[in-house]
Amino acid sequence: MSEVLINNVLEELGFRYDPNSVYQQTINSVLHAAALLELPHHLQLILAQPKNEIMVHFPVKMDSGRYRLFKGYRVQHNNLLGPFKGGIRYHASVNLDEIKALAAIMTMKCSLLRLPLGGAKGGVQVDPRSISQDELMRLTRRFTTALGDNIGPDYDIPAPDLGTNAQTMAWMADTYMMMSMPSHSARGQSVVTGKPLEFGGSVGRDKATGQGLVFVLEEILPELGLKLETISISLIGFGNVGSWTGRLLCQRGAKLRAVLDHTGAIRSDSGIDAAALTAHVEKTGGVTGFPGADAINEDDFYRTKVDVFIPAALEQMVDLERAKIMDCKVVAEAANAPTTPPGERHLQDRGIPVLPAVLCNAGGVTVSYFEWKQNRQAETWDAETVDAQLKKHMFAAAARVKLAKHRFDCDMRTAAYVAALESIGRVYRLRGIFP
Ligand code: NAD
């Protein structure tokens, strides 16, 4: 095989090639961009490993009176540009490799958006749908306590992700504030973002990731000969990111043809009403049984002809087999790391560009940054200000990616990492390596 399987930097750090490691896939792409930029070797070494990997085990009393032991992670990849920042996910398959990959992606995302933040990610191995709200609250409080001083408003600021939401963040903030000295307690609110509006949240945070993707598509689709107002789309996932993306794109005139979630897949050639589907999912927990569309199987979902295919659920869902049957003009990654390298290569060979997550879903962390800023300055922005600022940030990031693509004649993922690494490289050169 002529292809290089593992980057020499990863090899130097003692990694053994693992085709299923999302971390190795992510760092390989980052290092490919670093090599194009001729980033010094020692900086490549630093970026190829997270700064801190925290793993905790903690007991939670379940409603039955029994105790269960849970495993949680917080990986802090890099804080060169500012405090660590990244979501917390609750999912049964959460593991260290995945959390490390997502933390590294956050470093790149914050840098690409020129936010004064670093990259982190965390999670707990639990299916949140399988336990009660009270159990979820106790789990969240114990996890926050177990993380202790490893998080903080000036140090590491979590946010919601897969399986967590504004309520989870309210419990995390409250727990952190209860553990703080009374005189510092009020400031503790900004330990997390994505909080409910009534408790220090920002207007526009719930729709931010979907809204950011709409701005990115607005900026990039014309180059691909497509118009936002007339595209057809399909979505994997109809949770926070998927449902907002669907609703916002439909409001602009797009047609939602098919949706796949953990309960099944649906399709309607005349278009699915995204607002009605949101109400159905809120009531029933999934897209299955939605009266405005036909039930289809998973393969038929991937085969559905659309302009823009949007994965907004788990990692690695667009693999080689699925890439072979997909019928779309562009893939826009709303989820993190949804495309495997063989899947991406196949799509590229077919002339289907993949717009990377590091750009497409950066609206979430950008409005999280606005929330953190509002909390620290005791300000409340209105919806127009949030939208205008988000648009400015997303357009600028998309422009950086387009510029890097033209300069280096590379794919969009490499271009996004180049644009992120340029800023990181400059700051490392200015700061130097201590001592
Ligand atoms: P969510 O928990 O609100 O929704 C997850 C969706 O994925 C649900 O619709 C669920 O049915 C679906 N899903 C789960 N397992 C599936 C399976 N096996 N097959 C098909 N669908 C499945 O999560 P979210 O916050 O919308 O996050 C989705 C993705 O977006 C994740 O990759 C996350 O990291 C990324 N992301 C989220 C945010 C944010 O602000 N929430 C920001 C940036 C990136």
PDB file of N, CA and C and ligand atoms in Angstrom, residues 89 91 109 121 129 160-163 205 209 236-242 260-262 312-315 317 334-336 361 364, ligand 1:
ATOM      1  N   ARG A  89     -20.330  15.448  26.802  1.00  0.00           N
ATOM      2  CA  ARG A  89     -21.349  14.580  26.220  1.00  0.00           C
ATOM      3  C   ARG A  89     -21.683  13.403  27.125  1.00  0.00           C
ATOM      4  N   HIS A  91     -23.076   9.704  26.626  1.00  0.00           N
ATOM      5  CA  HIS A  91     -23.425   8.663  25.644  1.00  0.00           C
ATOM      6  C   HIS A  91     -22.805   7.360  26.120  1.00  0.00           C
ATOM      7  N   LYS A 109     -10.864  24.582  16.197  1.00  0.00           N
ATOM      8  CA  LYS A 109     -12.068  25.374  15.940  1.00  0.00           C
ATOM      9  C   LYS A 109     -11.940  26.771  16.545  1.00  0.00           C
ATOM     10  N   LYS A 121     -12.625  18.723  25.838  1.00  0.00           N
ATOM     11  CA  LYS A 121     -13.880  17.978  25.666  1.00  0.00           C
ATOM     12  C   LYS A 121     -14.028  17.046  26.856  1.00  0.00           C
ATOM     13  N   ARG A 129     -30.880   8.501  28.196  1.00  0.00           N
ATOM     14  CA  ARG A 129     -32.303   8.151  28.056  1.00  0.00           C
ATOM     15  C   ARG A 129     -32.688   6.984  28.952  1.00  0.00           C
ATOM     16  N   PRO A 160     -22.792  22.297  26.600  1.00  0.00           N
ATOM     17  CA  PRO A 160     -23.537  21.080  26.233  1.00  0.00           C
ATOM     18  C   PRO A 160     -23.019  20.455  24.942  1.00  0.00           C
ATOM     19  N   ASP A 161     -23.267  19.173  24.793  1.00  0.00           N
ATOM     20  CA  ASP A 161     -22.916  18.443  23.567  1.00  0.00           C
ATOM     21  C   ASP A 161     -23.944  17.318  23.462  1.00  0.00           C
ATOM     22  N   LEU A 162     -23.599  16.292  22.727  1.00  0.00           N
ATOM     23  CA  LEU A 162     -24.476  15.142  22.546  1.00  0.00           C
ATOM     24  C   LEU A 162     -25.005  14.640  23.910  1.00  0.00           C
ATOM     25  N   GLY A 163     -26.319  14.537  24.042  1.00  0.00           N
ATOM     26  CA  GLY A 163     -26.911  13.955  25.256  1.00  0.00           C
ATOM     27  C   GLY A 163     -26.958  14.871  26.460  1.00  0.00           C
ATOM     28  N   ARG A 205     -28.152  30.842  21.909  1.00  0.00           N
ATOM     29  CA  ARG A 205     -27.213  29.731  22.087  1.00  0.00           C
ATOM     30  C   ARG A 205     -27.808  28.411  21.619  1.00  0.00           C
ATOM     31  N   THR A 209     -25.426  26.515  16.736  1.00  0.00           N
ATOM     32  CA  THR A 209     -24.651  25.629  15.866  1.00  0.00           C
ATOM     33  C   THR A 209     -25.329  25.524  14.498  1.00  0.00           C
ATOM     34  N   ILE A 236     -28.645  13.504   9.236  1.00  0.00           N
ATOM     35  CA  ILE A 236     -28.533  12.404  10.214  1.00  0.00           C
ATOM     36  C   ILE A 236     -28.568  13.100  11.566  1.00  0.00           C
ATOM     37  N   GLY A 237     -29.524  12.746  12.390  1.00  0.00           N
ATOM     38  CA  GLY A 237     -29.654  13.371  13.713  1.00  0.00           C
ATOM     39  C   GLY A 237     -30.663  14.499  13.660  1.00  0.00           C
ATOM     40  N   PHE A 238     -31.576  14.491  14.616  1.00  0.00           N
ATOM     41  CA  PHE A 238     -32.553  15.582  14.703  1.00  0.00           C
ATOM     42  C   PHE A 238     -32.651  16.027  16.161  1.00  0.00           C
ATOM     43  N   GLY A 239     -31.482  16.183  16.801  1.00  0.00           N
ATOM     44  CA  GLY A 239     -31.420  16.705  18.168  1.00  0.00           C
ATOM     45  C   GLY A 239     -31.221  18.205  18.094  1.00  0.00           C
ATOM     46  N   ASN A 240     -30.421  18.752  18.990  1.00  0.00           N
ATOM     47  CA  ASN A 240     -30.209  20.201  18.989  1.00  0.00           C
ATOM     48  C   ASN A 240     -29.716  20.685  17.625  1.00  0.00           C
ATOM     49  N   VAL A 241     -28.597  20.143  17.175  1.00  0.00           N
ATOM     50  CA  VAL A 241     -27.971  20.652  15.954  1.00  0.00           C
ATOM     51  C   VAL A 241     -28.810  20.328  14.720  1.00  0.00           C
ATOM     52  N   GLY A 242     -29.238  19.073  14.601  1.00  0.00           N
ATOM     53  CA  GLY A 242     -29.995  18.659  13.411  1.00  0.00           C
ATOM     54  C   GLY A 242     -31.314  19.401  13.279  1.00  0.00           C
ATOM     55  N   LEU A 260     -32.555  10.736   9.391  1.00  0.00           N
ATOM     56  CA  LEU A 260     -32.271   9.468  10.085  1.00  0.00           C
ATOM     57  C   LEU A 260     -31.901   9.810  11.519  1.00  0.00           C
ATOM     58  N   ASP A 261     -32.502   9.128  12.488  1.00  0.00           N
ATOM     59  CA  ASP A 261     -32.024   9.292  13.868  1.00  0.00           C
ATOM     60  C   ASP A 261     -31.946   7.920  14.536  1.00  0.00           C
ATOM     61  N   HIS A 262     -31.775   7.889  15.872  1.00  0.00           N
ATOM     62  CA  HIS A 262     -31.567   6.593  16.523  1.00  0.00           C
ATOM     63  C   HIS A 262     -32.819   5.725  16.501  1.00  0.00           C
ATOM     64  N   ALA A 312     -25.430  15.119  11.510  1.00  0.00           N
ATOM     65  CA  ALA A 312     -25.521  15.936  12.734  1.00  0.00           C
ATOM     66  C   ALA A 312     -25.781  15.026  13.937  1.00  0.00           C
ATOM     67  N   ALA A 313     -25.120  13.849  13.936  1.00  0.00           N
ATOM     68  CA  ALA A 313     -25.345  12.907  15.055  1.00  0.00           C
ATOM     69  C   ALA A 313     -23.998  12.451  15.624  1.00  0.00           C
ATOM     70  N   LEU A 314     -23.614  11.205  15.334  1.00  0.00           N
ATOM     71  CA  LEU A 314     -22.418  10.629  15.958  1.00  0.00           C
ATOM     72  C   LEU A 314     -21.208  10.701  15.029  1.00  0.00           C
ATOM     73  N   GLU A 315     -20.061  10.304  15.555  1.00  0.00           N
ATOM     74  CA  GLU A 315     -18.842  10.217  14.734  1.00  0.00           C
ATOM     75  C   GLU A 315     -18.934   9.026  13.771  1.00  0.00           C
ATOM     76  N   MET A 317     -20.119   8.070  10.988  1.00  0.00           N
ATOM     77  CA  MET A 317     -21.306   7.484  10.361  1.00  0.00           C
ATOM     78  C   MET A 317     -21.184   7.449   8.840  1.00  0.00           C
ATOM     79  N   ALA A 334     -22.025  18.787  10.311  1.00  0.00           N
ATOM     80  CA  ALA A 334     -22.537  19.490  11.496  1.00  0.00           C
ATOM     81  C   ALA A 334     -22.091  18.757  12.760  1.00  0.00           C
ATOM     82  N   ALA A 335     -21.965  17.439  12.686  1.00  0.00           N
ATOM     83  CA  ALA A 335     -21.435  16.662  13.815  1.00  0.00           C
ATOM     84  C   ALA A 335     -19.911  16.735  13.760  1.00  0.00           C
ATOM     85  N   ASN A 336     -19.263  16.364  14.854  1.00  0.00           N
ATOM     86  CA  ASN A 336     -17.807  16.307  14.871  1.00  0.00           C
ATOM     87  C   ASN A 336     -17.334  14.960  14.344  1.00  0.00           C
ATOM     88  N   ASN A 361     -19.581  23.560  12.300  1.00  0.00           N
ATOM     89  CA  ASN A 361     -20.337  23.600  13.557  1.00  0.00           C
ATOM     90  C   ASN A 361     -19.741  24.552  14.591  1.00  0.00           C
ATOM     91  N   GLY A 364     -21.627  27.021  17.546  1.00  0.00           N
ATOM     92  CA  GLY A 364     -21.920  26.681  18.948  1.00  0.00           C
ATOM     93  C   GLY A 364     -20.913  27.296  19.894  1.00  0.00           C
TER      94      GLY A 364
HETATM   95  P1  NAD B   1     -28.282  15.715  20.611  1.00  0.00           P
HETATM   96  O1  NAD B   1     -28.104  14.755  21.709  1.00  0.00           O
HETATM   97  O2  NAD B   1     -29.182  16.891  20.812  1.00  0.00           O
HETATM   98  O3  NAD B   1     -28.824  14.942  19.301  1.00  0.00           O
HETATM   99  C1  NAD B   1     -28.171  13.803  18.821  1.00  0.00           C
HETATM  100  C2  NAD B   1     -28.951  13.238  17.643  1.00  0.00           C
HETATM  101  O4  NAD B   1     -28.223  12.100  17.140  1.00  0.00           O
HETATM  102  C3  NAD B   1     -30.346  12.720  18.015  1.00  0.00           C
HETATM  103  O5  NAD B   1     -31.272  13.109  17.022  1.00  0.00           O
HETATM  104  C4  NAD B   1     -30.170  11.201  17.998  1.00  0.00           C
HETATM  105  O6  NAD B   1     -31.361  10.522  17.639  1.00  0.00           O
HETATM  106  C5  NAD B   1     -29.132  11.050  16.907  1.00  0.00           C
HETATM  107  N1  NAD B   1     -28.478   9.742  16.981  1.00  0.00           N
HETATM  108  C6  NAD B   1     -27.925   9.136  18.062  1.00  0.00           C
HETATM  109  N2  NAD B   1     -27.478   7.913  17.731  1.00  0.00           N
HETATM  110  C7  NAD B   1     -27.771   7.746  16.423  1.00  0.00           C
HETATM  111  C8  NAD B   1     -27.576   6.687  15.508  1.00  0.00           C
HETATM  112  N3  NAD B   1     -26.986   5.534  15.873  1.00  0.00           N
HETATM  113  N4  NAD B   1     -28.007   6.840  14.228  1.00  0.00           N
HETATM  114  C9  NAD B   1     -28.609   7.987  13.833  1.00  0.00           C
HETATM  115  N5  NAD B   1     -28.811   9.033  14.669  1.00  0.00           N
HETATM  116  C10 NAD B   1     -28.386   8.898  15.943  1.00  0.00           C
HETATM  117  O7  NAD B   1     -26.802  16.177  20.189  1.00  0.00           O
HETATM  118  P2  NAD B   1     -26.360  17.525  19.458  1.00  0.00           P
HETATM  119  O8  NAD B   1     -26.029  18.515  20.499  1.00  0.00           O
HETATM  120  O9  NAD B   1     -27.338  17.836  18.403  1.00  0.00           O
HETATM  121  O10 NAD B   1     -24.961  17.054  18.827  1.00  0.00           O
HETATM  122  C11 NAD B   1     -24.897  16.374  17.581  1.00  0.00           C
HETATM  123  C12 NAD B   1     -23.484  16.488  17.029  1.00  0.00           C
HETATM  124  O11 NAD B   1     -23.145  17.872  16.865  1.00  0.00           O
HETATM  125  C13 NAD B   1     -22.368  15.900  17.888  1.00  0.00           C
HETATM  126  O12 NAD B   1     -21.350  15.418  17.049  1.00  0.00           O
HETATM  127  C14 NAD B   1     -21.835  17.109  18.645  1.00  0.00           C
HETATM  128  O13 NAD B   1     -20.515  16.933  19.068  1.00  0.00           O
HETATM  129  C15 NAD B   1     -21.931  18.150  17.556  1.00  0.00           C
HETATM  130  N6  NAD B   1     -21.954  19.525  18.042  1.00  0.00           N
HETATM  131  C16 NAD B   1     -22.908  19.960  18.894  1.00  0.00           C
HETATM  132  C17 NAD B   1     -22.913  21.293  19.306  1.00  0.00           C
HETATM  133  C18 NAD B   1     -24.007  21.848  20.165  1.00  0.00           C
HETATM  134  O14 NAD B   1     -24.048  23.078  20.318  1.00  0.00           O
HETATM  135  N7  NAD B   1     -24.890  21.053  20.713  1.00  0.00           N
HETATM  136  C19 NAD B   1     -21.903  22.175  18.869  1.00  0.00           C
HETATM  137  C20 NAD B   1     -20.939  21.689  17.995  1.00  0.00           C
HETATM  138  C21 NAD B   1     -20.977  20.376  17.584  1.00  0.00           C
END
